[in-house]
Amino acid sequence: MKLLGQFWGYLLLIVLALAWWKGGVAPVILIVLSVAAVFYFFFRAPVWCGAMTRENRLCRKNANGILMGCSYRHHKWQKIKLVFFPRAWAELNRGLWATPREGMTTLAGLAGVVSSLAAVATLVMKSSGKG
């Protein structure tokens, strides 16, 4: 049960993919599932921190989500700065692909964002009578 509590976002991503594949699922449900997936992968998924250490290496301590740092306050601030300041995006990008686990979490988070946008577009088109 602990494993399900820790990795529920991956199960959610499978359900979301099946909902898109099956079709006929209400756009509001797709939006809710997509936003939940984005939340999980950006803020809850177990990954390495990936912040730059003083030795110019990526921090390998455990963290929650690709946008959050480890237990070091400086690493949390560093990860937040990477998101909001574009010149630091290259550093963030390096950490997002550090290992296969981080790469998978990054791809899953991006899939959730794309799914959210597509679900909102579907909802807008249906509500305007064009879908």
Coordinates of N, CA and C in Angstrom, one line a residue:
M1 N 0.8 -1.2 0.0 CA 0.0 0.0 0.0 C 0.9 1.3 0.0
K2 N 2.0 1.2 0.7 CA 2.9 2.3 0.7 C 3.4 2.7 -0.7
L3 N 3.7 1.6 -1.5 CA 4.2 1.8 -2.8 C 3.1 2.5 -3.7
L4 N 1.9 2.1 -3.5 CA 0.8 2.8 -4.2 C 0.7 4.3 -3.8
G5 N 0.8 4.5 -2.5 CA 0.8 5.9 -2.0 C 1.9 6.8 -2.6
Q6 N 3.1 6.1 -2.8 CA 4.2 6.9 -3.3 C 4.2 7.1 -4.8
F7 N 3.6 6.1 -5.6 CA 3.7 6.2 -7.0 C 2.3 6.3 -7.7
W8 N 1.3 6.8 -7.0 CA 0.0 6.9 -7.5 C -0.1 7.7 -8.8
G9 N 0.8 8.6 -9.0 CA 0.8 9.4 -10.3 C 1.0 8.6 -11.5
Y10 N 1.8 7.6 -11.4 CA 2.0 6.7 -12.6 C 0.7 6.0 -13.0
L11 N 0.0 5.5 -12.0 CA -1.3 4.8 -12.2 C -2.3 5.8 -12.8
L12 N -2.3 7.0 -12.3 CA -3.1 8.1 -12.8 C -2.8 8.4 -14.2
L13 N -1.5 8.4 -14.6 CA -1.1 8.7 -16.0 C -1.6 7.6 -16.9
I14 N -1.6 6.3 -16.5 CA -2.2 5.2 -17.3 C -3.7 5.4 -17.5
V15 N -4.4 5.7 -16.4 CA -5.8 6.0 -16.5 C -6.1 7.1 -17.4
L16 N -5.3 8.2 -17.3 CA -5.5 9.3 -18.2 C -5.3 9.0 -19.7
A17 N -4.2 8.2 -20.0 CA -4.0 7.7 -21.3 C -5.1 6.9 -21.8
L18 N -5.6 6.0 -21.0 CA -6.7 5.1 -21.4 C -8.0 6.0 -21.7
A19 N -8.2 7.0 -20.9 CA -9.4 7.9 -21.0 C -9.3 8.6 -22.4
W20 N -8.1 9.1 -22.7 CA -7.9 9.8 -24.0 C -8.1 8.7 -25.2
W21 N -7.5 7.6 -25.0 CA -7.6 6.5 -26.1 C -9.0 6.1 -26.3
K22 N -9.8 5.8 -25.2 CA -11.1 5.4 -25.3 C -12.0 6.4 -26.0
G23 N -11.8 7.6 -25.6 CA -12.7 8.7 -26.2 C -14.0 8.7 -25.5
G24 N -14.8 9.8 -25.7 CA -16.1 9.9 -25.1 C -16.1 10.3 -23.6
V25 N -14.9 10.5 -23.1 CA -14.8 10.9 -21.6 C -15.0 12.4 -21.6
A26 N -15.8 12.8 -20.6 CA -16.1 14.3 -20.5 C -14.8 15.1 -20.3
P27 N -14.7 16.2 -21.0 CA -13.5 17.0 -20.9 C -13.1 17.5 -19.5
V28 N -14.1 17.7 -18.7 CA -13.9 18.1 -17.3 C -13.1 17.0 -16.6
I29 N -13.5 15.8 -16.8 CA -12.8 14.6 -16.2 C -11.3 14.6 -16.6
L30 N -11.1 14.8 -17.9 CA -9.8 14.8 -18.5 C -9.0 16.0 -17.9
I31 N -9.6 17.1 -17.7 CA -8.9 18.2 -17.1 C -8.5 17.9 -15.6
V32 N -9.4 17.3 -14.9 CA -9.1 17.0 -13.5 C -8.0 16.0 -13.4
L33 N -8.0 14.9 -14.2 CA -7.0 13.9 -14.2 C -5.7 14.5 -14.7
S34 N -5.7 15.4 -15.7 CA -4.5 16.0 -16.2 C -3.8 16.9 -15.1
V35 N -4.6 17.7 -14.5 CA -4.0 18.6 -13.5 C -3.5 17.8 -12.3
A36 N -4.2 16.7 -11.9 CA -3.7 15.8 -10.9 C -2.3 15.2 -11.2
A37 N -2.2 14.8 -12.5 CA -1.0 14.2 -13.0 C 0.2 15.2 -13.0
V38 N -0.1 16.4 -13.4 CA 0.9 17.5 -13.4 C 1.3 17.8 -12.0
F39 N 0.4 17.9 -11.1 CA 0.7 18.1 -9.7 C 1.6 17.0 -9.1
Y40 N 1.3 15.8 -9.4 CA 2.1 14.7 -8.9 C 3.5 14.7 -9.4
F41 N 3.7 14.9 -10.8 CA 5.0 14.8 -11.3 C 5.9 16.0 -11.0
F42 N 5.2 17.2 -10.9 CA 6.0 18.4 -10.6 C 6.3 18.6 -9.1
F43 N 5.4 18.0 -8.2 CA 5.5 18.3 -6.8 C 5.6 17.1 -5.9
R44 N 5.3 15.9 -6.3 CA 5.2 14.8 -5.4 C 6.0 13.5 -5.8
A45 N 6.4 13.4 -7.1 CA 7.1 12.2 -7.6 C 8.4 12.1 -6.9
P46 N 8.8 10.9 -6.5 CA 10.1 10.7 -5.9 C 11.2 10.7 -6.9
V47 N 12.1 11.7 -6.8 CA 13.2 11.9 -7.7 C 14.4 12.4 -6.9
W48 N 15.6 12.5 -7.6 CA 16.7 13.1 -7.0 C 16.5 14.6 -7.1
C49 N 17.2 15.3 -6.2 CA 17.1 16.8 -6.1 C 17.5 17.4 -7.4
G50 N 18.7 17.2 -7.9 CA 19.2 17.8 -9.1 C 19.7 19.2 -9.1
A51 N 19.7 19.8 -7.9 CA 20.3 21.2 -7.7 C 21.8 21.1 -7.8
M52 N 22.4 22.2 -8.2 CA 23.9 22.2 -8.4 C 24.5 22.4 -7.0
T53 N 25.5 21.6 -6.7 CA 26.1 21.7 -5.4 C 27.3 22.6 -5.5
R54 N 28.0 22.8 -4.4 CA 29.2 23.7 -4.4 C 30.4 23.0 -5.2
E55 N 30.3 21.7 -5.3 CA 31.3 21.0 -6.1 C 31.0 20.9 -7.6
N56 N 30.0 21.7 -8.0 CA 29.6 21.7 -9.4 C 29.1 20.3 -9.8
R57 N 28.4 19.6 -9.0 CA 27.7 18.4 -9.3 C 26.2 18.5 -9.0
L58 N 25.5 17.6 -9.6 CA 24.0 17.6 -9.3 C 23.8 16.9 -7.9
C59 N 23.0 17.5 -7.1 CA 22.6 16.9 -5.8 C 21.9 15.6 -6.0
R60 N 22.2 14.5 -5.3 CA 21.6 13.3 -5.5 C 20.7 12.9 -4.3
K61 N 20.4 13.8 -3.4 CA 19.5 13.6 -2.3 C 18.1 13.4 -2.8
N62 N 17.3 12.7 -2.1 CA 15.9 12.5 -2.5 C 15.1 13.8 -2.4
A63 N 14.2 13.9 -3.3 CA 13.3 15.1 -3.3 C 11.9 14.7 -3.8
N64 N 11.0 15.6 -3.7 CA 9.6 15.3 -4.1 C 9.3 16.2 -5.3
G65 N 9.1 15.6 -6.5 CA 8.8 16.3 -7.7 C 9.9 17.0 -8.4
I66 N 9.8 17.2 -9.7 CA 10.9 17.7 -10.4 C 11.1 19.2 -10.2
L67 N 10.2 19.9 -9.6 CA 10.3 21.3 -9.3 C 10.7 21.6 -7.9
M68 N 10.8 20.6 -7.1 CA 11.1 20.8 -5.6 C 12.5 20.3 -5.4
G69 N 13.2 21.0 -4.4 CA 14.5 20.5 -4.0 C 14.4 19.6 -2.9
C70 N 15.6 19.2 -2.4 CA 15.7 18.2 -1.3 C 15.5 19.0 0.0
S71 N 16.0 18.4 1.1 CA 15.8 19.0 2.4 C 16.6 20.3 2.7
Y72 N 17.6 20.6 1.8 CA 18.4 21.8 1.9 C 17.6 23.0 1.4
R73 N 17.4 24.0 2.3 CA 16.6 25.2 1.9 C 17.2 25.8 0.7
H74 N 18.5 25.9 0.6 CA 19.2 26.5 -0.6 C 18.8 25.8 -1.9
H75 N 18.7 24.5 -1.8 CA 18.4 23.7 -3.0 C 17.0 23.9 -3.5
K76 N 16.1 24.1 -2.5 CA 14.7 24.4 -2.8 C 14.6 25.7 -3.5
W77 N 15.3 26.7 -3.0 CA 15.3 28.0 -3.6 C 15.9 28.0 -5.0
Q78 N 17.0 27.2 -5.1 CA 17.7 27.2 -6.4 C 16.7 26.6 -7.4
K79 N 16.0 25.5 -7.1 CA 15.1 24.9 -8.1 C 13.9 25.9 -8.4
I80 N 13.4 26.6 -7.5 CA 12.4 27.6 -7.8 C 12.9 28.7 -8.7
K81 N 14.1 29.2 -8.4 CA 14.7 30.2 -9.3 C 14.9 29.7 -10.7
L82 N 15.2 28.4 -10.8 CA 15.4 27.9 -12.2 C 14.2 27.9 -13.0
V83 N 13.0 27.8 -12.4 CA 11.8 27.9 -13.1 C 11.4 29.3 -13.5
F84 N 11.7 30.3 -12.6 CA 11.2 31.6 -12.9 C 12.2 32.5 -13.6
F85 N 13.4 32.1 -13.7 CA 14.4 32.9 -14.4 C 15.0 32.2 -15.6
P86 N 14.6 32.6 -16.8 CA 14.9 31.9 -18.1 C 16.4 31.6 -18.3
R87 N 17.3 32.4 -17.9 CA 18.7 32.1 -18.2 C 19.1 30.9 -17.4
A88 N 18.4 30.5 -16.4 CA 18.8 29.3 -15.6 C 18.1 28.1 -16.1
W89 N 17.3 28.2 -17.1 CA 16.6 27.0 -17.6 C 17.5 25.9 -18.1
A90 N 18.7 26.3 -18.6 CA 19.6 25.3 -19.1 C 20.1 24.4 -17.9
E91 N 20.3 25.1 -16.7 CA 20.7 24.3 -15.6 C 19.5 23.4 -15.1
L92 N 18.3 23.9 -15.2 CA 17.2 23.0 -14.8 C 17.1 21.9 -15.8
N93 N 17.2 22.1 -17.0 CA 17.1 21.1 -18.1 C 18.1 20.0 -17.8
R94 N 19.3 20.3 -17.4 CA 20.4 19.3 -17.2 C 19.9 18.4 -16.0
G95 N 19.3 18.9 -15.0 CA 18.9 18.1 -13.9 C 17.6 17.3 -14.2
L96 N 16.8 17.7 -15.1 CA 15.6 17.0 -15.5 C 15.9 15.7 -16.2
W97 N 17.1 15.6 -16.8 CA 17.4 14.3 -17.5 C 18.6 13.6 -16.9
A98 N 18.9 13.9 -15.6 CA 20.1 13.3 -15.0 C 20.1 11.8 -15.0
T99 N 19.0 11.2 -14.8 CA 18.9 9.7 -14.8 C 17.6 9.3 -15.5
P100 N 17.5 8.0 -15.8 CA 16.2 7.6 -16.5 C 15.0 7.9 -15.6
R101 N 15.1 7.8 -14.3 CA 13.9 8.1 -13.5 C 13.5 9.6 -13.6
E102 N 14.5 10.5 -13.6 CA 14.2 11.9 -13.7 C 13.6 12.2 -15.1
G103 N 14.2 11.5 -16.1 CA 13.7 11.7 -17.5 C 12.3 11.3 -17.6
M104 N 11.9 10.1 -17.1 CA 10.6 9.6 -17.1 C 9.6 10.5 -16.4
T105 N 10.0 11.0 -15.2 CA 9.2 11.9 -14.5 C 9.0 13.2 -15.3
T106 N 10.0 13.7 -15.9 CA 9.9 14.9 -16.7 C 8.9 14.7 -17.9
L107 N 9.1 13.6 -18.6 CA 8.2 13.3 -19.7 C 6.8 13.2 -19.3
A108 N 6.6 12.5 -18.1 CA 5.2 12.3 -17.6 C 4.6 13.6 -17.2
G109 N 5.4 14.5 -16.6 CA 4.9 15.8 -16.2 C 4.5 16.6 -17.5
L110 N 5.3 16.6 -18.5 CA 5.0 17.3 -19.7 C 3.8 16.7 -20.4
A111 N 3.6 15.4 -20.3 CA 2.4 14.8 -20.9 C 1.2 15.2 -20.2
G112 N 1.3 15.4 -18.9 CA 0.1 15.9 -18.1 C -0.2 17.3 -18.5
V113 N 0.8 18.2 -18.8 CA 0.6 19.6 -19.2 C -0.1 19.6 -20.6
V114 N 0.4 18.8 -21.5 CA -0.2 18.7 -22.8 C -1.6 18.2 -22.8
S115 N -1.9 17.2 -21.9 CA -3.2 16.6 -21.7 C -4.1 17.7 -21.2
S116 N -3.7 18.5 -20.2 CA -4.5 19.5 -19.6 C -4.9 20.6 -20.7
L117 N -3.9 21.0 -21.5 CA -4.2 21.9 -22.6 C -5.2 21.4 -23.6
A118 N -5.0 20.1 -24.0 CA -5.9 19.5 -24.9 C -7.3 19.4 -24.4
A119 N -7.4 19.0 -23.1 CA -8.7 18.8 -22.5 C -9.4 20.2 -22.4
V120 N -8.7 21.2 -22.0 CA -9.3 22.6 -22.0 C -9.8 23.0 -23.4
A121 N -9.0 22.7 -24.4 CA -9.3 23.1 -25.7 C -10.6 22.3 -26.2
T122 N -10.7 21.0 -25.8 CA -11.9 20.2 -26.1 C -13.1 20.8 -25.4
L123 N -12.9 21.2 -24.2 CA -14.1 21.7 -23.4 C -14.5 23.0 -24.0
V124 N -13.6 23.9 -24.4 CA -13.9 25.2 -25.0 C -14.7 25.0 -26.4
M125 N -14.2 24.0 -27.2 CA -14.8 23.8 -28.5 C -16.2 23.2 -28.3
K126 N -16.4 22.3 -27.3 CA -17.7 21.7 -27.1 C -18.7 22.8 -26.6
S127 N -18.2 23.7 -25.7 CA -19.1 24.7 -25.1 C -19.5 25.7 -26.2
S128 N -18.6 25.9 -27.2 CA -18.9 26.9 -28.2 C -19.7 26.3 -29.4
G129 N -20.0 25.0 -29.3 CA -20.8 24.4 -30.3 C -20.0 24.0 -31.5
K130 N -18.7 24.0 -31.5 CA -17.9 23.6 -32.7 C -17.4 22.1 -32.6
G131 N -17.7 21.4 -31.5 CA -17.1 20.1 -31.3 C -18.1 19.1 -31.4

